[in-house]
Coordinates of C-alpha atoms in Angstrom, one line a residue:
X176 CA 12.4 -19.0 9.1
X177 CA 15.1 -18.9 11.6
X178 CA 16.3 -15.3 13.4
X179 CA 18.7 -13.6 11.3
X180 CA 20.4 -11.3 13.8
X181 CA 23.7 -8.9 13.5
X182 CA 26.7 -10.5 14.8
X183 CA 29.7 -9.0 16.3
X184 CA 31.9 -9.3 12.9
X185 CA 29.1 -7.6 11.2
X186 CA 29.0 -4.8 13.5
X187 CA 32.9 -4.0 13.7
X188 CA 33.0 -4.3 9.7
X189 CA 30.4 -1.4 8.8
X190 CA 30.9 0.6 11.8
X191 CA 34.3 3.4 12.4
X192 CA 35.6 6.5 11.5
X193 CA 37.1 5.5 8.3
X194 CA 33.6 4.8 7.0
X195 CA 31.7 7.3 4.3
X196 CA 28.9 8.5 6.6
X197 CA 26.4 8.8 3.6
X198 CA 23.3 6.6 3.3
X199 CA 24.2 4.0 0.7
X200 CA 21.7 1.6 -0.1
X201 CA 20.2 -1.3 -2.3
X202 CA 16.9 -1.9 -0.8
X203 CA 14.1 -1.3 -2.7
X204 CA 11.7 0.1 0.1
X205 CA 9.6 3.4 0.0
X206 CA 6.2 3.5 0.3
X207 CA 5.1 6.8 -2.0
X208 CA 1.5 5.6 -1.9
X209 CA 1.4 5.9 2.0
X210 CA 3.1 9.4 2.0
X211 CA 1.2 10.7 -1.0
X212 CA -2.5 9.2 1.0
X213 CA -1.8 10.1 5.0
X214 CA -3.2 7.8 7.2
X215 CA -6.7 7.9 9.2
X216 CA -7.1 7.1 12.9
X217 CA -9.4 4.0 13.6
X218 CA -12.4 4.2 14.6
X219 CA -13.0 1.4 17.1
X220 CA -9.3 0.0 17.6
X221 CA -8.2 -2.9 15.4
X222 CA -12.0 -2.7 14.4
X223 CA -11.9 -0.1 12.4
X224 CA -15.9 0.6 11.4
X225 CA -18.2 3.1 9.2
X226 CA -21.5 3.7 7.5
X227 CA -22.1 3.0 4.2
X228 CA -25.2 5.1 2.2
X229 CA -25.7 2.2 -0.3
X230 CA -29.4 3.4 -1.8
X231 CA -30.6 6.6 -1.9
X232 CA -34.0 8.0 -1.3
X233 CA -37.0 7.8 -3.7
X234 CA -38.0 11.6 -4.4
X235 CA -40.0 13.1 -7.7
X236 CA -42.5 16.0 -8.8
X237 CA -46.2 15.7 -7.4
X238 CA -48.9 18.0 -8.3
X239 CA -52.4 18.5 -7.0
X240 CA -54.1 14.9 -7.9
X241 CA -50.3 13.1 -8.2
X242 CA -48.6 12.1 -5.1
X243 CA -45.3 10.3 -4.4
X244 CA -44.4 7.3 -1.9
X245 CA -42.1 8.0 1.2
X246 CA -38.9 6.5 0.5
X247 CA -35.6 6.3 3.0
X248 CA -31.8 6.1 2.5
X249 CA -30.7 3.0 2.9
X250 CA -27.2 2.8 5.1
X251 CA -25.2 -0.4 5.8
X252 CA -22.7 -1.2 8.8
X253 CA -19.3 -1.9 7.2
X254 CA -16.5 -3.2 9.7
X255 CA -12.6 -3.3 8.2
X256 CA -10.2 -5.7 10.2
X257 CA -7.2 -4.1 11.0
X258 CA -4.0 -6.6 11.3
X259 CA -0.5 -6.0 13.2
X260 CA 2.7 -5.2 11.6
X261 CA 5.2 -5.9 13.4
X262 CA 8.9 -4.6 13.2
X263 CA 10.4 -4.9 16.0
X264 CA 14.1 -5.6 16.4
X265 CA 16.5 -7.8 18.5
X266 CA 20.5 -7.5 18.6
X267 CA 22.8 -9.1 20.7
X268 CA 24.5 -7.1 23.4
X269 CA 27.5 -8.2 22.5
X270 CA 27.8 -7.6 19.2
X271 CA 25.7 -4.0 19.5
X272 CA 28.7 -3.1 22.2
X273 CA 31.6 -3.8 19.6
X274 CA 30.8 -0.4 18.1
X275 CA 32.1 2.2 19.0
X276 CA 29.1 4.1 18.3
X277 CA 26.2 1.9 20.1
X278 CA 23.6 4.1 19.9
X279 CA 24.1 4.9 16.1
X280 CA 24.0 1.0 15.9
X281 CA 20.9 0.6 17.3
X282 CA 19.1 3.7 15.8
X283 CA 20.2 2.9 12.3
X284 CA 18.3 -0.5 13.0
X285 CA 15.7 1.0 14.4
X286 CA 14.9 3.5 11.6
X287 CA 15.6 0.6 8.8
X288 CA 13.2 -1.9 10.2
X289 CA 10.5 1.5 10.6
X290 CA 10.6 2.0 6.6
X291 CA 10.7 -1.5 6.3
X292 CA 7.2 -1.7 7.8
X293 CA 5.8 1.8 5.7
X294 CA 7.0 -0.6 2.5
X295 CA 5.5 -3.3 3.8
X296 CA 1.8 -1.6 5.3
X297 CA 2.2 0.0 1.3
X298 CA 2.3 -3.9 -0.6
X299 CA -0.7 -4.6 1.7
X300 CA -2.7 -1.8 0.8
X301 CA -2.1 -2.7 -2.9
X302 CA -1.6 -6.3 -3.0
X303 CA -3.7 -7.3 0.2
X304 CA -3.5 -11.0 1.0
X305 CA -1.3 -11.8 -2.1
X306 CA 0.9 -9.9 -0.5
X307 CA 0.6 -11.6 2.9
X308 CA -2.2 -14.3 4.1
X309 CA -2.0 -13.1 7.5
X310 CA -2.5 -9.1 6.6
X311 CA -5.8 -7.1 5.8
X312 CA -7.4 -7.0 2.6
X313 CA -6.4 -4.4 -0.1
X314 CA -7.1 -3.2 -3.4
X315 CA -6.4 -6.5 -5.0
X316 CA -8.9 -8.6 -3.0
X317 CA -11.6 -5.7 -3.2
X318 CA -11.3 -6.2 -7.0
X319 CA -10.4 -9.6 -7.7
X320 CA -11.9 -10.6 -10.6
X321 CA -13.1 -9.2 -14.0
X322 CA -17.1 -9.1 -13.2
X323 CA -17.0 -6.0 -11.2
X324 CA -17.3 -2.6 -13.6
X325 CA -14.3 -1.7 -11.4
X326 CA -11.9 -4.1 -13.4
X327 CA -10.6 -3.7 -16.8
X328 CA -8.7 -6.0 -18.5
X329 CA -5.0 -5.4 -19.7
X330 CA -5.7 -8.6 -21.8
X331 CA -1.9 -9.9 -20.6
X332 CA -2.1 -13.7 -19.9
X333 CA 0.1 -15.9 -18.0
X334 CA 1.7 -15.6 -14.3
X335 CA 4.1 -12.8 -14.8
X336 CA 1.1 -9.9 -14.5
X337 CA 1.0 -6.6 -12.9
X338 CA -2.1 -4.4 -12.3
X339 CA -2.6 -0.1 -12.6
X340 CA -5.1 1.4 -10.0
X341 CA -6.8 4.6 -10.6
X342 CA -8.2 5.4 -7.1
X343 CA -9.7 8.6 -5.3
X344 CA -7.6 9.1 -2.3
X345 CA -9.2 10.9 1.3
X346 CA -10.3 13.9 0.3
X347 CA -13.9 12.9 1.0
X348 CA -15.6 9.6 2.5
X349 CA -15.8 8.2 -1.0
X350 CA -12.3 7.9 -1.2
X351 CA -9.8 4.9 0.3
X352 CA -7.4 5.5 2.9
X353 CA -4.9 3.9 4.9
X354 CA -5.9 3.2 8.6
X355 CA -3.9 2.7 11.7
X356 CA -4.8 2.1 15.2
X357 CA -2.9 4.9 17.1
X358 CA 0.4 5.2 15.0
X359 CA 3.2 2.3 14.0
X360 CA 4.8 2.7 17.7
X361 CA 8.4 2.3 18.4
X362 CA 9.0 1.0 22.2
X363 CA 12.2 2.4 24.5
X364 CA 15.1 -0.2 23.9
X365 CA 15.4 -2.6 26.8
X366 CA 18.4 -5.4 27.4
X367 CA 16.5 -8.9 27.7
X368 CA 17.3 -12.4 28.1
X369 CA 17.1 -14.1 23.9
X370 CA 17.4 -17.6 23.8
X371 CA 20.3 -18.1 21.3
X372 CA 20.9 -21.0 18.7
X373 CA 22.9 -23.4 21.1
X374 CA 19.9 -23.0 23.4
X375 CA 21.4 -21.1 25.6
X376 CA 20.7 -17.7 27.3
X377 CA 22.4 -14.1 26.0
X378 CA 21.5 -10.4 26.9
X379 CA 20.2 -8.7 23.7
X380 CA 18.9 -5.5 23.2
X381 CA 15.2 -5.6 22.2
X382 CA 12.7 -2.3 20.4
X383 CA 9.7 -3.4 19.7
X384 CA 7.5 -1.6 16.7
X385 CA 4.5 -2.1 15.9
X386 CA 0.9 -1.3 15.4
X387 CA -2.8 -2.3 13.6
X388 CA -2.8 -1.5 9.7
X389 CA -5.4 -1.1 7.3
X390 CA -7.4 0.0 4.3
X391 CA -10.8 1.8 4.2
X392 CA -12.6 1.9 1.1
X393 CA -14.8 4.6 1.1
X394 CA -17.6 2.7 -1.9
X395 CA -17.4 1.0 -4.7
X396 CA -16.4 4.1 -7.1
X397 CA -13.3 4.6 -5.3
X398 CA -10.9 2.2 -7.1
X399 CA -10.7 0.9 -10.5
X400 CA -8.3 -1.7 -11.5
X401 CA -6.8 -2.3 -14.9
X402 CA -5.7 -5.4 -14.5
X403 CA -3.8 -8.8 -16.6
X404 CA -0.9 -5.8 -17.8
X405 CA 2.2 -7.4 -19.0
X406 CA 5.8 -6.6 -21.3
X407 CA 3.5 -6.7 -24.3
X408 CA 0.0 -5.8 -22.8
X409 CA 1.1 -2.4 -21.3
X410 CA -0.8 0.6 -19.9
X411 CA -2.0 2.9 -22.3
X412 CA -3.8 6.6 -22.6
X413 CA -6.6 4.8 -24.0
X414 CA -7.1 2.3 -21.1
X415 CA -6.5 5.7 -18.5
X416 CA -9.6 6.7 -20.1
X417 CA -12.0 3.4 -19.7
X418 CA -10.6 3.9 -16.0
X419 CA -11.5 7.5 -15.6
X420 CA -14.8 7.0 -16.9
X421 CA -16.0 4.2 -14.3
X422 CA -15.6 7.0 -11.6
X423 CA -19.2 9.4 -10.5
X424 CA -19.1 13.0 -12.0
X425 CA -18.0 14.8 -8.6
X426 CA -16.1 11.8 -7.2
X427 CA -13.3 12.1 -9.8
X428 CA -9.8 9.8 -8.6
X429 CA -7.0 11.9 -7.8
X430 CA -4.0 9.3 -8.1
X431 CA -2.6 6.3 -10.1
X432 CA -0.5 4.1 -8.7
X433 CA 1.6 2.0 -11.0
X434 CA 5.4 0.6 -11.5
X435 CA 8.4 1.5 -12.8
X436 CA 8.2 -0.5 -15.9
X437 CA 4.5 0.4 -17.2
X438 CA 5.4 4.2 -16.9
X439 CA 8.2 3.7 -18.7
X440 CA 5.4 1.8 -21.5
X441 CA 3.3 4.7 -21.1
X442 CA 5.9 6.9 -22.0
X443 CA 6.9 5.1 -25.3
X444 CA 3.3 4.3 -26.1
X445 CA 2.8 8.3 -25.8
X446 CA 6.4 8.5 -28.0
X447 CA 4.7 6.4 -30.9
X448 CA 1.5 9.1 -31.3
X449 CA 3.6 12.4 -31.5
X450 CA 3.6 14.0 -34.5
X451 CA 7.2 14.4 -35.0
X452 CA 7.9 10.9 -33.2
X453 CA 10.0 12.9 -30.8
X454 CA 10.4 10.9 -26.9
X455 CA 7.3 12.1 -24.9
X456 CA 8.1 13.3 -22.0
X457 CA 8.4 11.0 -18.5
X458 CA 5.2 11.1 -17.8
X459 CA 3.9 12.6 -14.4
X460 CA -0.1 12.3 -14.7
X461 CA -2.8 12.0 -17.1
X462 CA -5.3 14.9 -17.2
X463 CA -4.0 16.1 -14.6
X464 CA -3.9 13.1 -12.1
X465 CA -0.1 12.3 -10.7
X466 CA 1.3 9.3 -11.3
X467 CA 2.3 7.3 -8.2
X468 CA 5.3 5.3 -9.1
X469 CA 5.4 2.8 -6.7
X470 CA 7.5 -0.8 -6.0
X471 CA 5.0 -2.5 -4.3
X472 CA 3.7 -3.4 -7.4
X473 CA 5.4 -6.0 -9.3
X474 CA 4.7 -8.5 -12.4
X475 CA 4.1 -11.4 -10.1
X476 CA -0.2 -11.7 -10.4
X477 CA -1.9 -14.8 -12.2
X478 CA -4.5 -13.3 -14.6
X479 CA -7.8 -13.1 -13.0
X480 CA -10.8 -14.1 -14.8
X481 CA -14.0 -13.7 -14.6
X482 CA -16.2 -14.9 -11.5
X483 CA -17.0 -18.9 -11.9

């Protein structure tokens, strides 16, 4: 895809005194999940790596004529490839200088193309390489099919399917969490030499912002997907519950992360089992666990199957 960069007409139409100064917008782009998790520092650079306990020790009762064997934990290497984001943004001089407010220009841009790059680093963590070939792996790829005891299944059919995930978040190693190497940087702005559409040369003012991205999952208990949800096939109290219960007592998930449209099917579903038929309320959590309402996920999956 060619570069889509601001032009000088752009620039003297949204910019000038007799604008509202309010933040107006249409973009669909926060990243809840991310603010709600944190982040965690690498380990080793774009290489982010840590040990997995995978089997535990043999241990039992012994008594003066009944001994035991020796056992050991067994521990696994586990290495998470973290991938670059990139943000960074180029204007022309000449259209940046139009404004009598350059600076604003440039910041606004600059701040835009940041939460840009949270939403994006968010649709990763969920959707992983559905989301983007070239990113890391996320929840969707670590539970891709309907084998794994992780995955439940909505029962929805067809291509216009969105998933729920019931994770544990940080808290302890058994939990997932976002990684970054160092933080999502953004450079000092420099004036540099774009090659522009005739082929020619133009001054432009260039940021860059950027940085390595990933997702640690902390074992196998720390995500379950309900999966194959659809208009018809919706979340419900009942499926919360088969989710819940794939978790270890003492590892419970402390977060939920699900759209706009299967709260709102949550909420009616809740609606039809009061006793007076009175509108639940919106609902915020179940048993306790918030709801993470989230854009990054949308009914755009295939329904997964089981392994072939």
């Amino acid at each position: 895809m060619a570069d889509n960069l601001k032009t000088v007409a752009e620039i003297v139409a949204i910019t000038g005194a007799d604008f509202d100064q309010g933040d107006f917008s249409d973009i669909v782009n926060r990243a809840p999940f991310l603010a709600a998790a944190g982040a965690k520092t690498s380990s080793n650079g774009k290489d982010h790596k840590y040990i997995l306990k995978s089997v535990p020790p043999t241990v039992g009762f012994i008594s003066g004529t009944v001994g035991r064997d020796f056992s050991k934990l067994v521990s696994v290497p586990i290495s998470e490839t973290l991938e670059m984001i990139d943000a960074s943004i180029m204007m022309p001089k000449v259209a940046a200088d139009a404004s009598d407010d350059r600076e604003g220009v440039i910041n606004t841009e600059i701040m835009e193309h940041l939460q840009a790059a949270m939403f994006e680093w968010e649709k990763q963590c969920i959707n992983g390489t559905f989301n983007a070939a070239t990113g890391f792996s996320g929840m969707a790829d670590m539970l891709p099919d309907l084998d794994n005891p992780q995955v439940l299944d909505g029962q929805g059919t067809g291509t216009a399917l969105q998933s729920v995930y019931m994770v544990r978040v940080n808290g302890s190693n058994n939990g997932i969490a976002p990684v970054m190497n160092y933080e999502i940087e953004v450079g000092s702005v420099d004036t540099v030499t774009y090659t522009t559409p005739d082929g020619k040369q133009a001054p432009h003012y260039y940021c860059p912002i950027a940085g390595y991205t990933g997702l640690q999952r902390g074992n196998n208990f720390s995500i379950c997907r309900i999966a194959n949800l659809d208009a018809t096939n919706t979340i419900t109290d009942d499926l919360l519950s088969l989710a819940y219960d794939t978790f270890p007592a003492g590892s419970e998930p402390n977060m939920i992360l699900m759209s706009r449209s299967q709260r709102g099917a949550l909420k009616r579903s809740r609606t039809a089992t009061t006793p007076t038929g009175v509108a639940a309320a919106n609902p915020v959590d179940y048993e306790g666990i918030p709801l993470v309402i989230t854009d990054a996920i949308q009914p755009t999956e295939i329904a997964i199957i089981a392994a072939p």
